[in-house]
Each structure stands twice: as structure tokens, then as C-alpha cells.
Amino acid sequence: MRKLALHWKILIGMAVGAALGIAAIIGGFGDFIQDWIKPFGTIFINLLKLIAVPLILVSLIDGISNLTDLSKLSRIGGKTIGLYILSTVMAISIGLILVNLVEPGNFLPSETREELRLKYASDANLKMETATSVGESGPLQILVDVVPDNIFGAFTNNANMLQVIFFAFLFGIAMVMTPQVKALPVKKFFDGANAIILKIVELVMLAAPLGVLALLAGLIVDVAGDDPAGAIDLFKALGVYSLTVLAGLVIMIFIFYPTLITIFTSIKYREFFKGIFPAQMLAFSTSSSAATLPVTMDRVEKKLGVSEEVSSFVLPLGATINMDGTSIHQAVSAVFIAQAFAHDLTMGDQLTIVLTATLASIGAAAVPSAGLIMLVIVLGAIGVEPEGLALIIAVDRPIDMCRTIVNITGDATVATLVASSEGELRTGLDENRINREEKIAVQPRDEEYPVD
Ligand code: ASP
């Protein structure tokens, strides 16, 4: 029998976990779930938290050090990075507006939210103290906090992820500036370390079906207590949350990108869309921008007419650092979890989300579930318990599939814009030639990337 794909196993894990949780409420064996099932969920969450620091450190250093051509391509580089940051911040803002309007977390009754807060906020007092001290310090404290005075101090706490990112940038940039002979062995080390860490992510994700089962069963028992109606509230809230993320993704694909393409290039959005559709489908089925990259490059060059020089710089960089779909997901999820935990967010918190979600989406590896792991950073920065991931993990895979579509569409949009501004966009490509070229096109090098 053919092996079942991981996402099917996760879906089965979800279904079994949900059934188990509901059965436990009806049959009154909630304690059994708490003692014997839920701990596996906690182990799974711990594994995700465990790899967050090494993942971000290594993948960022590796990504930045690949930009050795930056000086040669400084103009293209500047435009590309500017557009990437602009679209990311735009995506986060759309996400924040939507989630604040819809308030999916408030679909849970207020008693449940209060219970969740007490249950998960074991160190709530500490968080409150931190929050107060942050409130008392000056407006530039947030900048001061980004720069660690001791790198091991930064590594010891997942909430210090911004400091780790700062160090990774410093290290990566210095590496690019160091003469090749000296830097090369280190570069090779980080290349290898990156591959190993991505393998760990892959291994951890193998445990996802069981992790999801345990989390969902535990969560239903936690939320519902002895009341089956509580489980229905939870599903309702999760449904509204998923729709909020989807609405943000749809706005990017059908409003934001078309507007940019129509205003700044000579391509019609319909043609653009048709051109990259196969890449979008691959992104959907692999949940990985990296695995989709060869196809994205192929389509963008051959169907949209972007020059190879532009596409080979803009797209690999974009697959690594530009993730608009992931950004929307970070914003909506962070606020949803905060709402579900009855944690009031100030305007400053929302700004922190913009900053950290931008960095988290830059740091997220282009592989399945990376965005979910990065959420730990955003949650940590606004003082929300990372256990909140348990709330959304069960629905993450389908959302991941959809956000990856937006991730690669954003990259393709920026590649088209940059090429157009450089006069390197050949429109009206000869279909016959394209078809001929497609026949001999190199196959996607999927095996280099962890896909399930
Ligand atoms: N799966 C996404 C990607 O590869 C990253 C994420 O988890 O959001 O683009």
C-alpha cells in the first residue's frame, strides 16, 4: 500500500483527537486524557519550541550569506528588499485589521477565555511585571531590547528571539564582508547546519499526527470541561479564525497583487495569474516555497517574461525572506490566541506584532509549518503564552497550504515589478517557443528540500 502523505495523517490525527476529546466529555474520562494523552501534546509543543532558536539562527545566517552578489546587484537588491518589506508590512496590517474587526477569539465564551488564561498563564504574574516595567520605560526601550549584551543570554529564552535575529544579521553581514578564503569554511558549516536543522523540522513533523491528536483531545477537554457545548464553541472560534486568515490571503491574491501588477507593469493580471498557476498548485500541495522554487522560477521566466538575471536573484531570496501569507497568518494567529487567553492587547502590542511578525516571516524557513514555529517569537514579544499554539495547531496544515500560495505569488509579483522597472520584462512571449522550452525544462529539484 502506498504510504499516506503526512498531511492526511495529520488530518486523521485531528479527527481522532477531536473524537477522543468529545468522547471523554460525554463518557466523563477527561482526567484520563489530561494524565495520559495531553502530555504527548506538550512534548510536541516542546519540540517545536526547542528548534525555534537554532532554526532561526542558522537559516538566517545561511540566507544572508548567500547574498554575496548584493554589491553587484545593489540596485536590484535595494528595490527587491524594499518591495519585500513593503508587501510584508502591508500583509501584516491587513491581517491585523481583519482580526481586530472579526475578533475570532471572542467566539469563545468569556468564562472559557478566563479559564484558559488561568490554566496556561502559569507565569502570568511574571509577565505582568515585565509588561509593567516595559510600560514604564522609554519609547526606545524596544530598540534597546533588540540588542543583546550577551549572546548566550539571548539563546536561553525563546522570548529573546529578536536578539537572536539581530545577532544572525550581524553575523551574516559580517560573513559576506569577510574575504572568501576565511569565510568559506564557516559558510559551508552553516549550509550543512541549515540542512540538518531542516531535517530535524522534518523529523518533528513526523510526530505531528500524534501531537495534533493529543493536543486536540486535551484542548477539547480543557475548554469544554464537562460541557459538550464548550467543544462546539471551540470549533466555532477555530472556524472563524481560519476564515479570517483565508480572507486576508484572498485580499492579497485578488486585490493587492493585481493592483501592483496593473499599475506598474504592462502585464494583465489574468495573464500573470495563468502564468504562475502551476507553481501555486505546487505550493498548495507541498506547503513549501523552497520546494516550489524551481517551478516558480521556470514560470516567471518563461510565462511572465522576467529576465533570468532578475528572477535568479529575486526569487530565491524571496522564497527565503518574503512570506506575505505567513505574515498574515502570524498577525491573525497572535491576536486570536491573545483574545482566546483574555489577554488585552495595547496599541504598542499591535505595533510589536508588526515588527516581530515581519522579522518572524523573514526568519521562517520555506518549509511546511515553519510559520507556526516562528509564531513563538511573536507570542513571546507580546507576553502571550506559547502554549496558545495548541489552539491553532490542529488547523495549521490546511492554512499552511493556502498561505504558501500567497508566499510564492508575492515573490513572483515582486520579480515582475523589479524586472519591469529595470526594462527586463519581455511581454508577449511566443507561446510555441515557450511550449518547446517547457518540454526540455529541467525537472524541479524537490529532493533537495524537505517535503512530506
Ligand atoms: N510553509 C510556508 C512556506 O514554505 C512557511 C510557513 O509555514 O508559513 O512558504
Tab-separated table of C-alpha atoms and ligand atoms in Angstrom:
chain	number	residue	atom	x	y	z
A	1	MET	CA	0.000	0.000	0.000
A	2	ARG	CA	1.226	3.498	-0.819
A	3	LYS	CA	2.368	5.439	2.213
A	4	LEU	CA	-0.135	8.009	3.356
A	5	ALA	CA	1.070	11.619	2.941
A	6	LEU	CA	1.829	13.475	6.155
A	7	HIS	CA	-0.991	15.976	5.801
A	8	TRP	CA	-3.519	13.158	5.578
A	9	LYS	CA	-2.059	11.603	8.702
A	10	ILE	CA	-2.339	14.975	10.449
A	11	LEU	CA	-5.953	15.289	9.373
A	12	ILE	CA	-6.646	11.788	10.682
A	13	GLY	CA	-4.834	12.710	13.922
A	14	MET	CA	-7.103	15.750	14.208
A	15	ALA	CA	-10.248	13.706	13.638
A	16	VAL	CA	-9.237	11.029	16.144
A	17	GLY	CA	-8.182	13.671	18.696
A	18	ALA	CA	-11.472	15.538	18.304
A	19	ALA	CA	-13.475	12.316	18.602
A	20	LEU	CA	-11.480	11.272	21.664
A	21	GLY	CA	-11.959	14.658	23.315
A	22	ILE	CA	-15.703	14.651	22.705
A	23	ALA	CA	-15.989	11.022	23.862
A	24	ALA	CA	-14.077	11.952	27.024
A	25	ILE	CA	-16.508	14.733	27.837
A	26	ILE	CA	-19.540	12.563	27.231
A	27	GLY	CA	-18.054	9.488	28.937
A	28	GLY	CA	-16.577	11.509	31.818
A	29	PHE	CA	-12.973	10.333	31.371
A	30	GLY	CA	-11.487	13.802	30.969
A	31	ASP	CA	-8.902	13.100	33.688
A	32	PHE	CA	-7.548	10.176	31.724
A	33	ILE	CA	-6.994	12.469	28.729
A	34	GLN	CA	-5.298	15.051	30.943
A	35	ASP	CA	-2.945	12.496	32.500
A	36	TRP	CA	-2.190	10.136	29.658
A	37	ILE	CA	-2.848	11.858	26.336
A	38	LYS	CA	-2.251	15.581	26.779
A	39	PRO	CA	1.430	15.179	27.837
A	40	PHE	CA	2.255	13.936	24.328
A	41	GLY	CA	0.858	17.195	23.014
A	42	THR	CA	3.074	19.091	25.441
A	43	ILE	CA	6.093	17.098	24.262
A	44	PHE	CA	5.273	18.008	20.681
A	45	ILE	CA	4.982	21.704	21.516
A	46	ASN	CA	8.268	21.496	23.425
A	47	LEU	CA	9.960	20.017	20.353
A	48	LEU	CA	8.690	22.908	18.245
A	49	LYS	CA	9.934	25.420	20.782
A	50	LEU	CA	13.240	23.572	21.043
A	51	ILE	CA	14.096	24.048	17.379
A	52	ALA	CA	12.941	27.664	17.120
A	53	VAL	CA	16.248	29.291	18.190
A	54	PRO	CA	18.607	27.050	16.190
A	55	LEU	CA	16.324	27.222	13.160
A	56	ILE	CA	16.157	30.973	13.029
A	57	LEU	CA	19.843	31.434	13.786
A	58	VAL	CA	21.120	29.031	11.171
A	59	SER	CA	18.607	29.723	8.401
A	60	LEU	CA	19.063	33.487	8.661
A	61	ILE	CA	22.854	33.339	8.676
A	62	ASP	CA	22.763	30.928	5.762
A	63	GLY	CA	20.234	33.064	3.848
A	64	ILE	CA	22.092	36.341	4.329
A	65	SER	CA	25.461	34.858	3.473
A	66	ASN	CA	24.051	33.723	0.121
A	67	LEU	CA	23.739	37.374	-0.869
A	68	THR	CA	27.336	37.698	-1.950
A	69	ASP	CA	26.184	39.321	-5.179
A	70	LEU	CA	24.485	42.103	-3.301
A	71	SER	CA	27.110	44.680	-4.209
A	72	LYS	CA	26.887	43.810	-7.903
A	73	LEU	CA	23.160	43.799	-7.812
A	74	SER	CA	22.817	46.574	-5.277
A	75	ARG	CA	20.186	48.493	-7.200
A	76	ILE	CA	18.063	45.429	-7.896
A	77	GLY	CA	18.799	44.324	-4.341
A	78	GLY	CA	17.570	47.595	-2.877
A	79	LYS	CA	14.349	47.559	-4.880
A	80	THR	CA	13.724	43.910	-4.095
A	81	ILE	CA	14.238	44.226	-0.374
A	82	GLY	CA	12.217	47.454	-0.262
A	83	LEU	CA	9.295	45.804	-2.040
A	84	TYR	CA	9.543	42.706	0.125
A	85	ILE	CA	9.371	44.726	3.316
A	86	LEU	CA	6.541	46.868	1.946
A	87	SER	CA	4.415	43.876	0.967
A	88	THR	CA	5.137	42.114	4.248
A	89	VAL	CA	4.120	45.104	6.352
A	90	MET	CA	1.044	45.533	4.163
A	91	ALA	CA	0.117	41.877	4.673
A	92	ILE	CA	0.532	42.142	8.441
A	93	SER	CA	-1.589	45.290	8.522
A	94	ILE	CA	-4.351	43.580	6.536
A	95	GLY	CA	-4.177	40.647	8.955
A	96	LEU	CA	-4.325	42.937	11.995
A	97	ILE	CA	-7.256	44.942	10.657
A	98	LEU	CA	-9.209	41.778	9.848
A	99	VAL	CA	-8.551	40.035	13.150
A	100	ASN	CA	-9.401	43.153	15.169
A	101	LEU	CA	-12.627	43.575	13.234
A	102	VAL	CA	-13.742	39.948	13.328
A	103	GLU	CA	-12.347	39.092	16.807
A	104	PRO	CA	-12.393	35.308	16.282
A	105	GLY	CA	-11.089	34.676	19.809
A	106	ASN	CA	-14.187	36.273	21.267
A	107	PHE	CA	-16.272	33.469	19.787
A	108	LEU	CA	-15.221	31.573	22.903
A	109	PRO	CA	-17.405	32.439	25.889
A	110	SER	CA	-15.697	34.817	28.315
A	111	GLU	CA	-15.625	32.254	31.155
A	112	THR	CA	-13.754	29.825	28.895
A	113	ARG	CA	-11.241	32.511	27.972
A	114	GLU	CA	-10.680	33.365	31.596
A	115	GLU	CA	-10.223	29.657	32.402
A	116	LEU	CA	-7.734	29.251	29.566
A	117	ARG	CA	-5.811	32.269	30.762
A	118	LEU	CA	-5.545	30.907	34.304
A	119	LYS	CA	-4.722	27.401	33.118
A	120	TYR	CA	-1.933	28.365	30.737
A	121	ALA	CA	-0.653	31.516	32.369
A	122	SER	CA	1.429	29.782	34.997
A	123	ASP	CA	3.877	32.662	34.941
A	124	ALA	CA	1.252	35.303	34.355
A	125	ASN	CA	2.470	37.357	37.268
A	126	LEU	CA	5.960	37.465	35.898
A	127	LYS	CA	4.546	38.550	32.543
A	128	MET	CA	2.508	41.252	34.233
A	129	GLU	CA	5.639	42.543	35.949
A	130	THR	CA	7.531	42.566	32.662
A	131	ALA	CA	4.639	44.323	30.997
A	132	THR	CA	4.555	46.999	33.669
A	133	SER	CA	8.289	47.560	33.543
A	134	VAL	CA	8.102	47.812	29.746
A	135	GLY	CA	5.276	50.306	30.130
A	136	GLU	CA	7.387	52.396	32.490
A	137	SER	CA	10.494	52.517	30.336
A	138	GLY	CA	11.002	54.956	27.468
A	139	PRO	CA	9.756	54.558	23.899
A	140	LEU	CA	13.140	53.431	22.605
A	141	GLN	CA	13.324	50.535	25.060
A	142	ILE	CA	12.041	48.202	22.346
A	143	LEU	CA	15.133	49.047	20.255
A	144	VAL	CA	17.437	48.659	23.236
A	145	ASP	CA	15.937	45.242	23.927
A	146	VAL	CA	16.753	44.047	20.426
A	147	VAL	CA	20.490	44.297	21.066
A	148	PRO	CA	21.696	41.594	23.459
A	149	ASP	CA	24.617	42.206	25.778
A	150	ASN	CA	25.369	38.519	25.903
A	151	ILE	CA	24.593	36.106	23.104
A	152	PHE	CA	24.141	33.138	25.430
A	153	GLY	CA	21.660	35.191	27.407
A	154	ALA	CA	19.710	35.652	24.187
A	155	PHE	CA	19.832	31.928	23.399
A	156	THR	CA	18.453	30.899	26.770
A	157	ASN	CA	14.973	32.307	26.322
A	158	ASN	CA	12.614	31.902	23.382
A	159	ALA	CA	11.156	35.295	24.206
A	160	ASN	CA	14.509	36.843	23.240
A	161	MET	CA	14.199	35.724	19.651
A	162	LEU	CA	14.586	39.259	18.333
A	163	GLN	CA	18.031	39.360	19.893
A	164	VAL	CA	18.901	36.099	18.179
A	165	ILE	CA	17.715	37.569	14.864
A	166	PHE	CA	19.839	40.663	15.471
A	167	PHE	CA	22.894	38.516	16.081
A	168	ALA	CA	22.169	36.414	12.983
A	169	PHE	CA	22.005	39.574	10.830
A	170	LEU	CA	25.236	40.908	12.281
A	171	PHE	CA	26.983	37.588	11.775
A	172	GLY	CA	25.598	37.053	8.256
A	173	ILE	CA	26.509	40.528	7.040
A	174	ALA	CA	29.990	40.339	8.554
A	175	MET	CA	30.425	36.984	6.867
A	176	VAL	CA	29.602	38.481	3.464
A	177	MET	CA	32.152	41.238	4.120
A	178	THR	CA	34.904	38.817	5.166
A	179	PRO	CA	37.309	37.592	2.441
A	180	GLN	CA	36.112	34.377	0.778
A	181	VAL	CA	39.041	32.206	1.876
A	182	LYS	CA	38.316	32.886	5.515
A	183	ALA	CA	34.533	32.876	5.286
A	184	LEU	CA	34.081	29.823	3.086
A	185	PRO	CA	34.524	27.097	5.725
A	186	VAL	CA	32.077	28.907	8.002
A	187	LYS	CA	29.644	29.310	5.128
A	188	LYS	CA	29.899	25.577	4.449
A	189	PHE	CA	29.297	24.875	8.112
A	190	PHE	CA	26.109	26.950	8.112
A	191	ASP	CA	24.973	25.370	4.824
A	192	GLY	CA	25.317	21.952	6.410
A	193	ALA	CA	23.845	23.016	9.745
A	194	ASN	CA	20.878	24.500	7.907
A	195	ALA	CA	20.237	21.237	6.094
A	196	ILE	CA	20.470	19.340	9.381
A	197	ILE	CA	18.082	21.658	11.216
A	198	LEU	CA	15.591	21.404	8.365
A	199	LYS	CA	15.860	17.637	8.697
A	200	ILE	CA	15.038	17.990	12.401
A	201	VAL	CA	11.968	20.031	11.474
A	202	GLU	CA	11.003	17.223	9.127
A	203	LEU	CA	11.506	14.627	11.866
A	204	VAL	CA	9.499	16.630	14.390
A	205	MET	CA	6.727	16.974	11.844
A	206	LEU	CA	6.618	13.177	11.606
A	207	ALA	CA	5.306	13.290	15.164
A	208	ALA	CA	2.711	15.871	14.167
A	209	PRO	CA	-0.220	13.460	13.688
A	210	LEU	CA	0.199	12.152	17.229
A	211	GLY	CA	0.966	15.614	18.580
A	212	VAL	CA	-2.144	17.048	16.974
A	213	LEU	CA	-4.259	14.174	18.268
A	214	ALA	CA	-3.060	14.703	21.827
A	215	LEU	CA	-3.312	18.489	21.657
A	216	LEU	CA	-6.794	18.498	20.255
A	217	ALA	CA	-8.125	15.906	22.680
A	218	GLY	CA	-6.502	17.779	25.597
A	219	LEU	CA	-7.754	21.108	24.358
A	220	ILE	CA	-11.349	19.960	23.981
A	221	VAL	CA	-11.334	18.540	27.490
A	222	ASP	CA	-9.733	21.747	28.814
A	223	VAL	CA	-12.138	24.035	27.074
A	224	ALA	CA	-15.313	22.055	27.438
A	225	GLY	CA	-14.859	20.729	30.969
A	226	ASP	CA	-17.991	18.652	31.461
A	227	ASP	CA	-19.975	20.646	28.959
A	228	PRO	CA	-20.117	19.337	25.358
A	229	ALA	CA	-21.405	22.738	24.187
A	230	GLY	CA	-17.920	24.095	25.040
A	231	ALA	CA	-16.398	21.929	22.302
A	232	ILE	CA	-18.789	23.425	19.792
A	233	ASP	CA	-17.710	26.924	20.863
A	234	LEU	CA	-14.102	25.954	20.284
A	235	PHE	CA	-14.796	24.664	16.764
A	236	LYS	CA	-16.781	27.793	16.015
A	237	ALA	CA	-13.906	30.009	17.135
A	238	LEU	CA	-11.388	27.936	15.133
A	239	GLY	CA	-13.627	28.111	12.062
A	240	VAL	CA	-13.915	31.894	12.292
A	241	TYR	CA	-10.163	32.189	12.878
A	242	SER	CA	-9.407	30.088	9.764
A	243	LEU	CA	-11.824	32.142	7.679
A	244	THR	CA	-10.179	35.358	8.898
A	245	VAL	CA	-6.748	34.126	7.754
A	246	LEU	CA	-8.242	32.982	4.438
A	247	ALA	CA	-9.908	36.363	3.913
A	248	GLY	CA	-6.520	38.069	4.330
A	249	LEU	CA	-4.915	35.670	1.833
A	250	VAL	CA	-7.708	36.260	-0.678
A	251	ILE	CA	-7.266	40.046	-0.355
A	252	MET	CA	-3.566	39.683	-1.199
A	253	ILE	CA	-4.159	37.487	-4.252
A	254	PHE	CA	-7.197	39.241	-5.670
A	255	ILE	CA	-6.726	42.882	-4.642
A	256	PHE	CA	-3.196	43.765	-3.510
A	257	TYR	CA	-1.054	41.958	-6.112
A	258	PRO	CA	-3.400	42.727	-9.045
A	259	THR	CA	-3.264	46.415	-8.133
A	260	LEU	CA	0.553	46.424	-8.162
A	261	ILE	CA	0.816	44.388	-11.362
A	262	THR	CA	-1.772	46.503	-13.173
A	263	ILE	CA	-0.321	49.854	-12.130
A	264	PHE	CA	3.385	49.135	-12.515
A	265	THR	CA	3.696	46.600	-15.332
A	266	SER	CA	2.289	46.025	-18.786
A	267	ILE	CA	1.084	42.517	-17.915
A	268	LYS	CA	-2.601	41.817	-17.388
A	269	TYR	CA	-3.245	40.181	-14.028
A	270	ARG	CA	-5.177	37.389	-15.722
A	271	GLU	CA	-2.066	36.502	-17.716
A	272	PHE	CA	0.080	36.783	-14.619
A	273	PHE	CA	-2.256	34.509	-12.716
A	274	LYS	CA	-2.436	31.962	-15.529
A	275	GLY	CA	1.339	32.017	-15.808
A	276	ILE	CA	2.069	31.125	-12.209
A	277	PHE	CA	-0.953	28.934	-11.518
A	278	PRO	CA	1.009	25.633	-11.681
A	279	ALA	CA	3.516	26.993	-9.178
A	280	GLN	CA	0.644	27.990	-6.913
A	281	MET	CA	-0.759	24.469	-7.081
A	282	LEU	CA	2.619	23.021	-6.219
A	283	ALA	CA	2.908	25.446	-3.306
A	284	PHE	CA	-0.514	24.290	-2.134
A	285	SER	CA	0.356	20.625	-2.278
A	286	THR	CA	3.881	20.844	-0.819
A	287	SER	CA	3.350	23.712	1.685
A	288	SER	CA	6.897	24.718	0.888
A	289	SER	CA	8.089	27.783	-1.016
A	290	ALA	CA	11.534	26.181	-1.257
A	291	ALA	CA	10.235	23.023	-2.886
A	292	THR	CA	8.180	25.153	-5.271
A	293	LEU	CA	11.077	27.491	-6.142
A	294	PRO	CA	12.298	25.724	-9.308
A	295	VAL	CA	8.797	25.801	-10.780
A	296	THR	CA	8.196	29.410	-9.685
A	297	MET	CA	11.420	30.440	-11.437
A	298	ASP	CA	10.548	28.488	-14.545
A	299	ARG	CA	7.069	30.014	-14.853
A	300	VAL	CA	8.163	33.551	-14.009
A	301	GLU	CA	10.887	33.473	-16.658
A	302	LYS	CA	9.038	31.653	-19.397
A	303	LYS	CA	5.459	32.748	-18.934
A	304	LEU	CA	5.847	36.218	-17.474
A	305	GLY	CA	8.995	37.109	-19.399
A	306	VAL	CA	11.114	38.155	-16.417
A	307	SER	CA	14.827	38.059	-17.293
A	308	GLU	CA	16.877	35.278	-15.781
A	309	GLU	CA	19.175	37.784	-14.114
A	310	VAL	CA	16.303	39.288	-12.149
A	311	SER	CA	14.471	36.070	-11.409
A	312	SER	CA	17.525	34.175	-10.206
A	313	PHE	CA	18.228	36.866	-7.656
A	314	VAL	CA	14.738	37.931	-6.613
A	315	LEU	CA	13.023	34.550	-6.340
A	316	PRO	CA	15.446	32.506	-4.206
A	317	LEU	CA	15.798	35.488	-1.877
A	318	GLY	CA	12.017	35.862	-1.795
A	319	ALA	CA	11.450	32.176	-1.058
A	320	THR	CA	13.641	32.646	1.998
A	321	ILE	CA	12.658	36.038	3.340
A	322	ASN	CA	9.426	37.204	1.696
A	323	MET	CA	6.369	35.445	3.068
A	324	ASP	CA	3.261	37.577	2.855
A	325	GLY	CA	0.916	34.675	3.541
A	326	THR	CA	2.924	33.693	6.591
A	327	SER	CA	2.856	37.328	7.762
A	328	ILE	CA	-0.936	37.475	7.635
A	329	HIS	CA	-1.052	34.204	9.489
A	330	GLN	CA	1.301	35.498	12.211
A	331	ALA	CA	-0.766	38.622	12.783
A	332	VAL	CA	-4.149	36.907	12.852
A	333	SER	CA	-2.929	33.982	14.969
A	334	ALA	CA	-1.142	36.113	17.560
A	335	VAL	CA	-4.184	38.301	18.133
A	336	PHE	CA	-6.561	35.314	18.060
A	337	ILE	CA	-4.566	33.498	20.734
A	338	ALA	CA	-4.320	36.678	22.813
A	339	GLN	CA	-8.115	37.095	22.563
A	340	ALA	CA	-8.699	33.457	23.474
A	341	PHE	CA	-6.474	33.856	26.533
A	342	ALA	CA	-8.325	37.009	27.588
A	343	HIS	CA	-5.128	38.974	27.125
A	344	ASP	CA	-5.801	42.603	26.264
A	345	LEU	CA	-3.515	43.981	23.594
A	346	THR	CA	-2.464	47.616	23.650
A	347	MET	CA	-1.655	49.684	20.583
A	348	GLY	CA	2.016	49.146	21.471
A	349	ASP	CA	1.424	45.376	21.398
A	350	GLN	CA	-0.087	45.652	17.928
A	351	LEU	CA	2.975	47.590	16.746
A	352	THR	CA	5.199	44.955	18.323
A	353	ILE	CA	3.264	42.386	16.271
A	354	VAL	CA	4.038	44.333	13.079
A	355	LEU	CA	7.746	44.379	13.929
A	356	THR	CA	8.102	40.833	15.190
A	357	ALA	CA	5.836	39.275	12.554
A	358	THR	CA	7.927	40.974	9.855
A	359	LEU	CA	11.077	39.503	11.356
A	360	ALA	CA	9.441	36.152	12.020
A	361	SER	CA	8.282	35.851	8.420
A	362	ILE	CA	11.784	36.776	7.253
A	363	GLY	CA	13.270	34.180	9.579
A	364	ALA	CA	10.750	31.436	8.776
A	365	ALA	CA	12.254	28.682	6.655
A	366	ALA	CA	10.436	27.961	3.402
A	367	VAL	CA	9.249	24.552	4.558
A	368	PRO	CA	5.959	23.203	5.928
A	369	SER	CA	4.931	24.521	9.359
A	370	ALA	CA	7.859	26.943	9.700
A	371	GLY	CA	5.419	29.811	10.221
A	372	LEU	CA	3.794	28.030	13.104
A	373	ILE	CA	7.126	27.640	14.870
A	374	MET	CA	8.001	31.284	14.301
A	375	LEU	CA	4.790	32.304	15.991
A	376	VAL	CA	6.561	31.557	19.273
A	377	ILE	CA	8.540	34.776	18.699
A	378	VAL	CA	5.515	36.961	18.136
A	379	LEU	CA	3.672	35.483	21.107
A	380	GLY	CA	6.737	35.866	23.317
A	381	ALA	CA	7.143	39.509	22.332
A	382	ILE	CA	3.588	40.404	23.359
A	383	GLY	CA	3.715	38.307	26.517
A	384	VAL	CA	1.219	35.638	25.419
A	385	GLU	CA	1.903	32.050	26.488
A	386	PRO	CA	3.326	29.950	23.610
A	387	GLU	CA	1.040	27.112	24.738
A	388	GLY	CA	-1.557	29.080	22.774
A	389	LEU	CA	-0.155	27.340	19.706
A	390	ALA	CA	-2.178	24.356	20.882
A	391	LEU	CA	-5.297	26.259	19.941
A	392	ILE	CA	-4.461	26.604	16.285
A	393	ILE	CA	-2.101	23.766	15.508
A	394	ALA	CA	-4.889	21.409	14.529
A	395	VAL	CA	-5.976	23.605	11.636
A	396	ASP	CA	-2.484	24.709	10.678
A	397	ARG	CA	-1.802	22.362	7.813
A	398	PRO	CA	-4.639	23.455	5.503
A	399	ILE	CA	-3.868	27.085	6.355
A	400	ASP	CA	-0.171	26.464	5.654
A	401	MET	CA	-1.075	25.098	2.220
A	402	CYS	CA	-3.017	28.271	1.435
A	403	ARG	CA	-0.502	30.743	2.878
A	404	THR	CA	2.306	29.153	0.878
A	405	ILE	CA	0.359	30.018	-2.313
A	406	VAL	CA	0.418	33.664	-1.244
A	407	ASN	CA	4.101	33.422	-0.290
A	408	ILE	CA	5.168	32.409	-3.782
A	409	THR	CA	2.697	34.726	-5.524
A	410	GLY	CA	4.216	37.646	-3.603
A	411	ASP	CA	7.696	36.626	-4.776
A	412	ALA	CA	6.523	36.366	-8.382
A	413	THR	CA	4.839	39.784	-8.128
A	414	VAL	CA	7.999	41.456	-6.849
A	415	ALA	CA	10.112	39.727	-9.529
A	416	THR	CA	7.744	41.073	-12.194
A	417	LEU	CA	7.768	44.591	-10.727
A	418	VAL	CA	11.554	44.704	-10.439
A	419	ALA	CA	12.022	43.338	-13.972
A	420	SER	CA	9.553	45.854	-15.339
A	421	SER	CA	11.315	48.768	-13.635
A	422	GLU	CA	14.662	47.556	-14.997
A	423	GLY	CA	13.315	47.161	-18.537
A	424	GLU	CA	13.897	43.426	-18.221
A	425	LEU	CA	10.358	42.223	-18.763
A	426	ARG	CA	9.725	40.675	-22.153
A	427	THR	CA	5.993	40.690	-22.744
A	428	GLY	CA	4.105	38.811	-25.455
A	429	LEU	CA	6.322	35.743	-25.372
A	430	ASP	CA	5.950	33.349	-28.253
A	431	GLU	CA	3.716	30.518	-26.991
A	432	ASN	CA	5.226	27.904	-29.326
A	433	ARG	CA	8.707	28.659	-28.143
A	434	ILE	CA	7.567	28.504	-24.545
A	435	ASN	CA	5.957	25.134	-25.117
A	436	ARG	CA	9.100	23.856	-26.801
A	437	GLU	CA	11.222	25.147	-23.961
A	438	GLU	CA	8.911	23.653	-21.397
A	439	LYS	CA	9.411	20.197	-22.843
A	440	ILE	CA	13.106	20.401	-22.172
A	441	ALA	CA	12.795	22.290	-18.906
A	442	VAL	CA	14.784	20.906	-16.027
A	443	GLN	CA	12.677	18.968	-13.553
A	444	PRO	CA	12.083	20.545	-10.122
A	445	ARG	CA	14.792	19.597	-7.685
A	446	ASP	CA	12.326	18.639	-4.953
A	447	GLU	CA	14.642	16.140	-3.363
A	448	GLU	CA	16.868	18.915	-2.069
A	449	TYR	CA	14.139	20.219	0.156
A	450	PRO	CA	12.210	18.547	2.898
A	451	VAL	CA	8.724	17.965	1.656
A	452	ASP	CA	6.486	15.317	3.055
B	1	ASP	N1	5.121	26.757	4.508
B	1	ASP	C1	5.464	28.134	4.306
B	1	ASP	C2	6.367	28.280	3.107
B	1	ASP	O1	7.140	27.414	2.807
B	1	ASP	C3	6.084	28.753	5.503
B	1	ASP	C4	5.081	28.771	6.628
B	1	ASP	O2	4.984	27.798	7.389
B	1	ASP	O3	4.339	29.749	6.729
B	1	ASP	O4	6.339	29.270	2.430
